[in-house]
Amino acid sequence: MDDSSIIGTQRKIAMLRVAITVTAALFSCATALADPPTFSLSDRPSLDGRCIGDKGVGDLDRSEQACLEQVGDLARRVGPALQLKFHNGLARVYLNEDAKCQTPKAEGCVKYRLTGYFPKHDLLLIEVGYREGGSWLLVHLDSGKTSEIVAPPHYSPAKLWLVSVASGVGPSGPPDGIDIVPATSDLSPKEWHYRSPDDDQWLYEFAGWEGDDHVKLVATSTETPTKRVTASVERRNGDWHFAGPN
């Protein structure tokens, strides 16, 4: 192994704690969503939306059974199908592609788990697992309106907004980015979504809210993992604005 390979290996090892990444094994169709791991995507896992009776502590070890028991007739698990019933009388089914998950390449493999409930705003959180990687859905029970996010979200202090942040090294894990969505299904205010470019040299992690219009972030350099600086997303004049590392 040459010097450049050694340096590259050492850099990857040093970044494991802050990478906020999920390896492909976490969402492999052999084990994904059946026995969730007991660690989180982030050093600051979200406690918001965790269902009553859920004893997990991380972003990935949330209990579907606890959520099904809490929401009652609004959601049911029937074999591979997660069935939702909305207040407007409509329904939706999220169907696990179990057969595709058994193939060698597992193309088209996808599994859905109900992993959170926000009773104040009648929101469900659904974890979507693929062969490599995954994402989450916030679903409004009043209308079925859905927002795709990168991680279990954190409420703002007054519970007006929900923010999700995820960054990682490599192709597996959730998409790298930041999502801020209003807690209500009202079309105003608008959602805000940011996806990190492929050549981005920073990993972002949620560090907290400062009021309801300012999200604090910690940014870690992929070139120098010991370098950690601040970043933020701030709402001004009705729009969210990303302020990169400084």
CSV table of C-alpha atoms in Angstrom, one decimal, residues 2-189:
chain,number,residue,atom,x,y,z
A,2,ASP,CA,1.5,3.4,-1.0
A,3,ASP,CA,1.6,6.5,1.1
A,4,SER,CA,-1.5,8.1,-0.5
A,5,SER,CA,-3.6,4.9,0.2
A,6,ILE,CA,-2.5,4.9,3.8
A,7,ILE,CA,-3.4,8.6,4.2
A,8,GLY,CA,-6.7,8.0,2.6
A,9,THR,CA,-7.4,5.1,4.9
A,10,GLN,CA,-6.4,7.0,8.0
A,11,ARG,CA,-8.7,9.9,6.9
A,12,LYS,CA,-11.7,7.7,6.5
A,13,ILE,CA,-11.1,6.1,10.0
A,14,ALA,CA,-10.8,9.5,11.6
A,15,MET,CA,-14.1,10.6,10.0
A,16,LEU,CA,-16.2,7.7,11.2
A,17,ARG,CA,-17.5,9.5,14.3
A,18,VAL,CA,-18.6,12.6,12.5
A,19,ALA,CA,-19.6,11.2,9.1
A,20,ILE,CA,-23.2,10.7,10.2
A,21,THR,CA,-23.4,7.9,7.6
A,22,VAL,CA,-25.2,4.7,7.3
A,23,THR,CA,-23.4,1.7,5.8
A,24,ALA,CA,-25.1,-0.4,3.1
A,25,ALA,CA,-25.5,-3.2,5.7
A,26,LEU,CA,-27.9,-1.1,7.7
A,27,PHE,CA,-30.4,-1.1,4.9
A,28,SER,CA,-29.5,-4.4,3.3
A,29,CYS,CA,-32.7,-6.3,2.5
A,30,ALA,CA,-31.5,-9.3,4.5
A,31,THR,CA,-31.7,-7.4,7.7
A,32,ALA,CA,-33.0,-3.9,7.1
A,33,LEU,CA,-36.0,-2.8,9.1
A,34,ALA,CA,-36.4,-6.3,10.7
A,35,ASP,CA,-33.8,-5.7,13.5
A,36,PRO,CA,-32.8,-2.1,13.4
A,37,PRO,CA,-29.4,-1.2,14.8
A,38,THR,CA,-29.1,0.5,18.2
A,39,PHE,CA,-27.0,3.5,17.2
A,40,SER,CA,-28.0,6.7,15.5
A,41,LEU,CA,-27.3,8.6,12.3
A,42,SER,CA,-26.1,11.5,14.4
A,43,ASP,CA,-24.6,12.3,17.7
A,44,ARG,CA,-27.8,14.3,18.3
A,45,PRO,CA,-30.6,11.9,17.4
A,46,SER,CA,-34.1,13.4,17.3
A,47,LEU,CA,-36.4,12.6,20.2
A,48,ASP,CA,-39.3,14.3,18.5
A,49,GLY,CA,-42.0,12.1,17.2
A,50,ARG,CA,-40.8,9.0,19.0
A,51,CYS,CA,-43.9,6.9,19.8
A,52,ILE,CA,-45.1,6.1,23.3
A,53,GLY,CA,-43.5,2.9,24.5
A,54,ASP,CA,-40.6,3.2,22.1
A,55,LYS,CA,-37.4,2.4,24.1
A,56,GLY,CA,-35.0,3.2,21.3
A,57,VAL,CA,-32.4,6.0,21.7
A,58,GLY,CA,-31.1,6.5,18.2
A,59,ASP,CA,-32.5,7.7,14.8
A,60,LEU,CA,-32.5,4.1,13.4
A,61,ASP,CA,-33.8,2.1,16.4
A,62,ARG,CA,-37.4,3.3,16.4
A,63,SER,CA,-40.2,0.9,17.0
A,64,GLU,CA,-42.9,0.4,14.4
A,65,GLN,CA,-45.0,-1.7,16.8
A,66,ALA,CA,-45.1,1.2,19.4
A,67,CYS,CA,-46.3,3.6,16.7
A,68,LEU,CA,-49.0,1.2,15.4
A,69,GLU,CA,-50.3,0.9,18.9
A,70,GLN,CA,-50.3,4.6,19.4
A,71,VAL,CA,-52.0,5.7,16.2
A,72,GLY,CA,-54.7,3.0,16.3
A,73,ASP,CA,-56.9,2.8,13.2
A,74,LEU,CA,-54.9,5.4,11.3
A,75,ALA,CA,-52.2,2.8,10.3
A,76,ARG,CA,-52.0,-1.0,10.1
A,77,ARG,CA,-49.4,-3.5,9.2
A,78,VAL,CA,-50.7,-6.3,7.1
A,79,GLY,CA,-47.7,-8.5,6.1
A,80,PRO,CA,-45.6,-6.5,3.7
A,81,ALA,CA,-48.1,-3.7,3.5
A,82,LEU,CA,-48.2,-0.6,5.7
A,83,GLN,CA,-51.8,0.8,5.3
A,84,LEU,CA,-52.6,4.4,6.2
A,85,LYS,CA,-56.0,6.0,6.5
A,86,PHE,CA,-56.4,9.8,6.2
A,87,HIS,CA,-59.0,12.0,7.9
A,88,ASN,CA,-60.3,13.0,4.5
A,89,GLY,CA,-61.5,9.5,3.8
A,90,LEU,CA,-58.7,8.5,1.5
A,91,ALA,CA,-56.1,5.7,2.1
A,92,ARG,CA,-52.7,4.8,1.0
A,93,VAL,CA,-50.6,1.6,1.0
A,94,TYR,CA,-46.8,1.4,1.2
A,95,LEU,CA,-45.8,-2.1,0.0
A,96,ASN,CA,-42.5,-3.7,0.8
A,97,GLU,CA,-40.8,-5.3,-2.3
A,98,ASP,CA,-39.8,-8.4,-0.4
A,99,ALA,CA,-39.3,-10.6,-3.5
A,100,LYS,CA,-36.9,-8.0,-5.1
A,101,CYS,CA,-35.0,-7.9,-1.8
A,102,GLN,CA,-34.2,-11.6,-2.2
A,103,THR,CA,-32.5,-11.3,-5.6
A,104,PRO,CA,-28.7,-11.2,-5.7
A,105,LYS,CA,-28.5,-7.5,-6.8
A,106,ALA,CA,-31.7,-6.6,-4.9
A,107,GLU,CA,-32.7,-4.1,-7.6
A,108,GLY,CA,-35.9,-2.3,-6.6
A,109,CYS,CA,-35.7,-3.5,-3.0
A,110,VAL,CA,-37.6,-1.2,-0.7
A,111,LYS,CA,-39.1,-1.5,2.7
A,112,TYR,CA,-41.3,0.8,4.7
A,113,ARG,CA,-41.6,1.2,8.5
A,114,LEU,CA,-43.8,3.5,10.5
A,115,THR,CA,-41.3,5.0,12.9
A,116,GLY,CA,-42.8,8.2,14.3
A,117,TYR,CA,-45.9,10.1,15.2
A,118,PHE,CA,-46.4,13.8,15.9
A,119,PRO,CA,-49.9,14.1,17.5
A,120,LYS,CA,-49.9,17.9,17.8
A,121,HIS,CA,-49.8,18.1,14.0
A,122,ASP,CA,-51.1,14.7,13.0
A,123,LEU,CA,-47.9,13.7,11.2
A,124,LEU,CA,-46.5,10.3,10.6
A,125,LEU,CA,-42.8,9.5,10.0
A,126,ILE,CA,-42.1,6.6,7.7
A,127,GLU,CA,-38.6,5.1,7.3
A,128,VAL,CA,-37.8,4.0,3.7
A,129,GLY,CA,-35.0,1.5,3.4
A,130,TYR,CA,-33.3,0.5,0.1
A,131,ARG,CA,-30.5,-2.0,-0.6
A,132,GLU,CA,-28.1,0.8,0.0
A,133,GLY,CA,-29.3,3.9,1.7
A,134,GLY,CA,-32.6,5.2,2.7
A,135,SER,CA,-34.8,8.2,3.4
A,136,TRP,CA,-37.8,9.3,5.5
A,137,LEU,CA,-41.3,10.5,4.7
A,138,LEU,CA,-43.4,13.0,6.7
A,139,VAL,CA,-47.0,12.3,6.0
A,140,HIS,CA,-49.9,14.5,7.0
A,141,LEU,CA,-52.9,12.5,8.2
A,142,ASP,CA,-55.4,15.3,7.3
A,143,SER,CA,-54.6,15.2,3.6
A,144,GLY,CA,-51.9,12.6,2.8
A,145,LYS,CA,-49.5,15.4,1.8
A,146,THR,CA,-45.9,14.0,1.9
A,147,SER,CA,-42.5,15.5,2.3
A,148,GLU,CA,-39.3,13.5,1.8
A,149,ILE,CA,-36.5,14.2,4.3
A,150,VAL,CA,-33.0,12.9,5.1
A,151,ALA,CA,-33.4,12.0,8.8
A,152,PRO,CA,-35.9,11.9,11.7
A,153,PRO,CA,-36.6,15.7,12.2
A,154,HIS,CA,-36.2,18.1,15.1
A,155,TYR,CA,-39.0,20.5,16.1
A,156,SER,CA,-38.3,24.2,16.4
A,157,PRO,CA,-38.9,25.6,19.9
A,158,ALA,CA,-42.5,26.7,19.2
A,159,LYS,CA,-43.1,23.6,17.0
A,160,LEU,CA,-43.6,25.6,13.9
A,161,TRP,CA,-40.9,23.8,11.8
A,162,LEU,CA,-39.2,20.5,11.5
A,163,VAL,CA,-35.6,20.2,10.4
A,164,SER,CA,-33.6,17.2,9.2
A,165,VAL,CA,-29.9,17.1,8.6
A,166,ALA,CA,-27.7,14.2,7.3
A,167,SER,CA,-24.2,14.0,5.8
A,168,GLY,CA,-22.0,11.0,5.0
A,169,VAL,CA,-19.0,9.6,3.2
A,170,GLY,CA,-19.7,7.2,0.4
A,171,PRO,CA,-22.8,6.2,-1.6
A,172,SER,CA,-24.7,4.5,1.2
A,173,GLY,CA,-26.9,6.2,3.8
A,174,PRO,CA,-29.5,8.9,3.4
A,175,PRO,CA,-29.0,11.7,0.9
A,176,ASP,CA,-26.7,14.4,2.1
A,177,GLY,CA,-28.6,17.5,2.8
A,178,ILE,CA,-30.9,19.7,5.0
A,179,ASP,CA,-34.7,19.8,5.0
A,180,ILE,CA,-36.9,22.3,6.7
A,181,VAL,CA,-40.6,21.8,6.5
A,182,PRO,CA,-43.5,23.5,8.2
A,183,ALA,CA,-45.3,21.4,10.8
A,184,THR,CA,-48.7,22.1,9.4
A,185,SER,CA,-50.0,21.0,6.0
A,186,ASP,CA,-50.8,24.6,5.0
A,187,LEU,CA,-49.2,25.6,1.7
A,188,SER,CA,-47.7,28.7,3.3
A,189,PRO,CA,-45.0,28.9,4.6
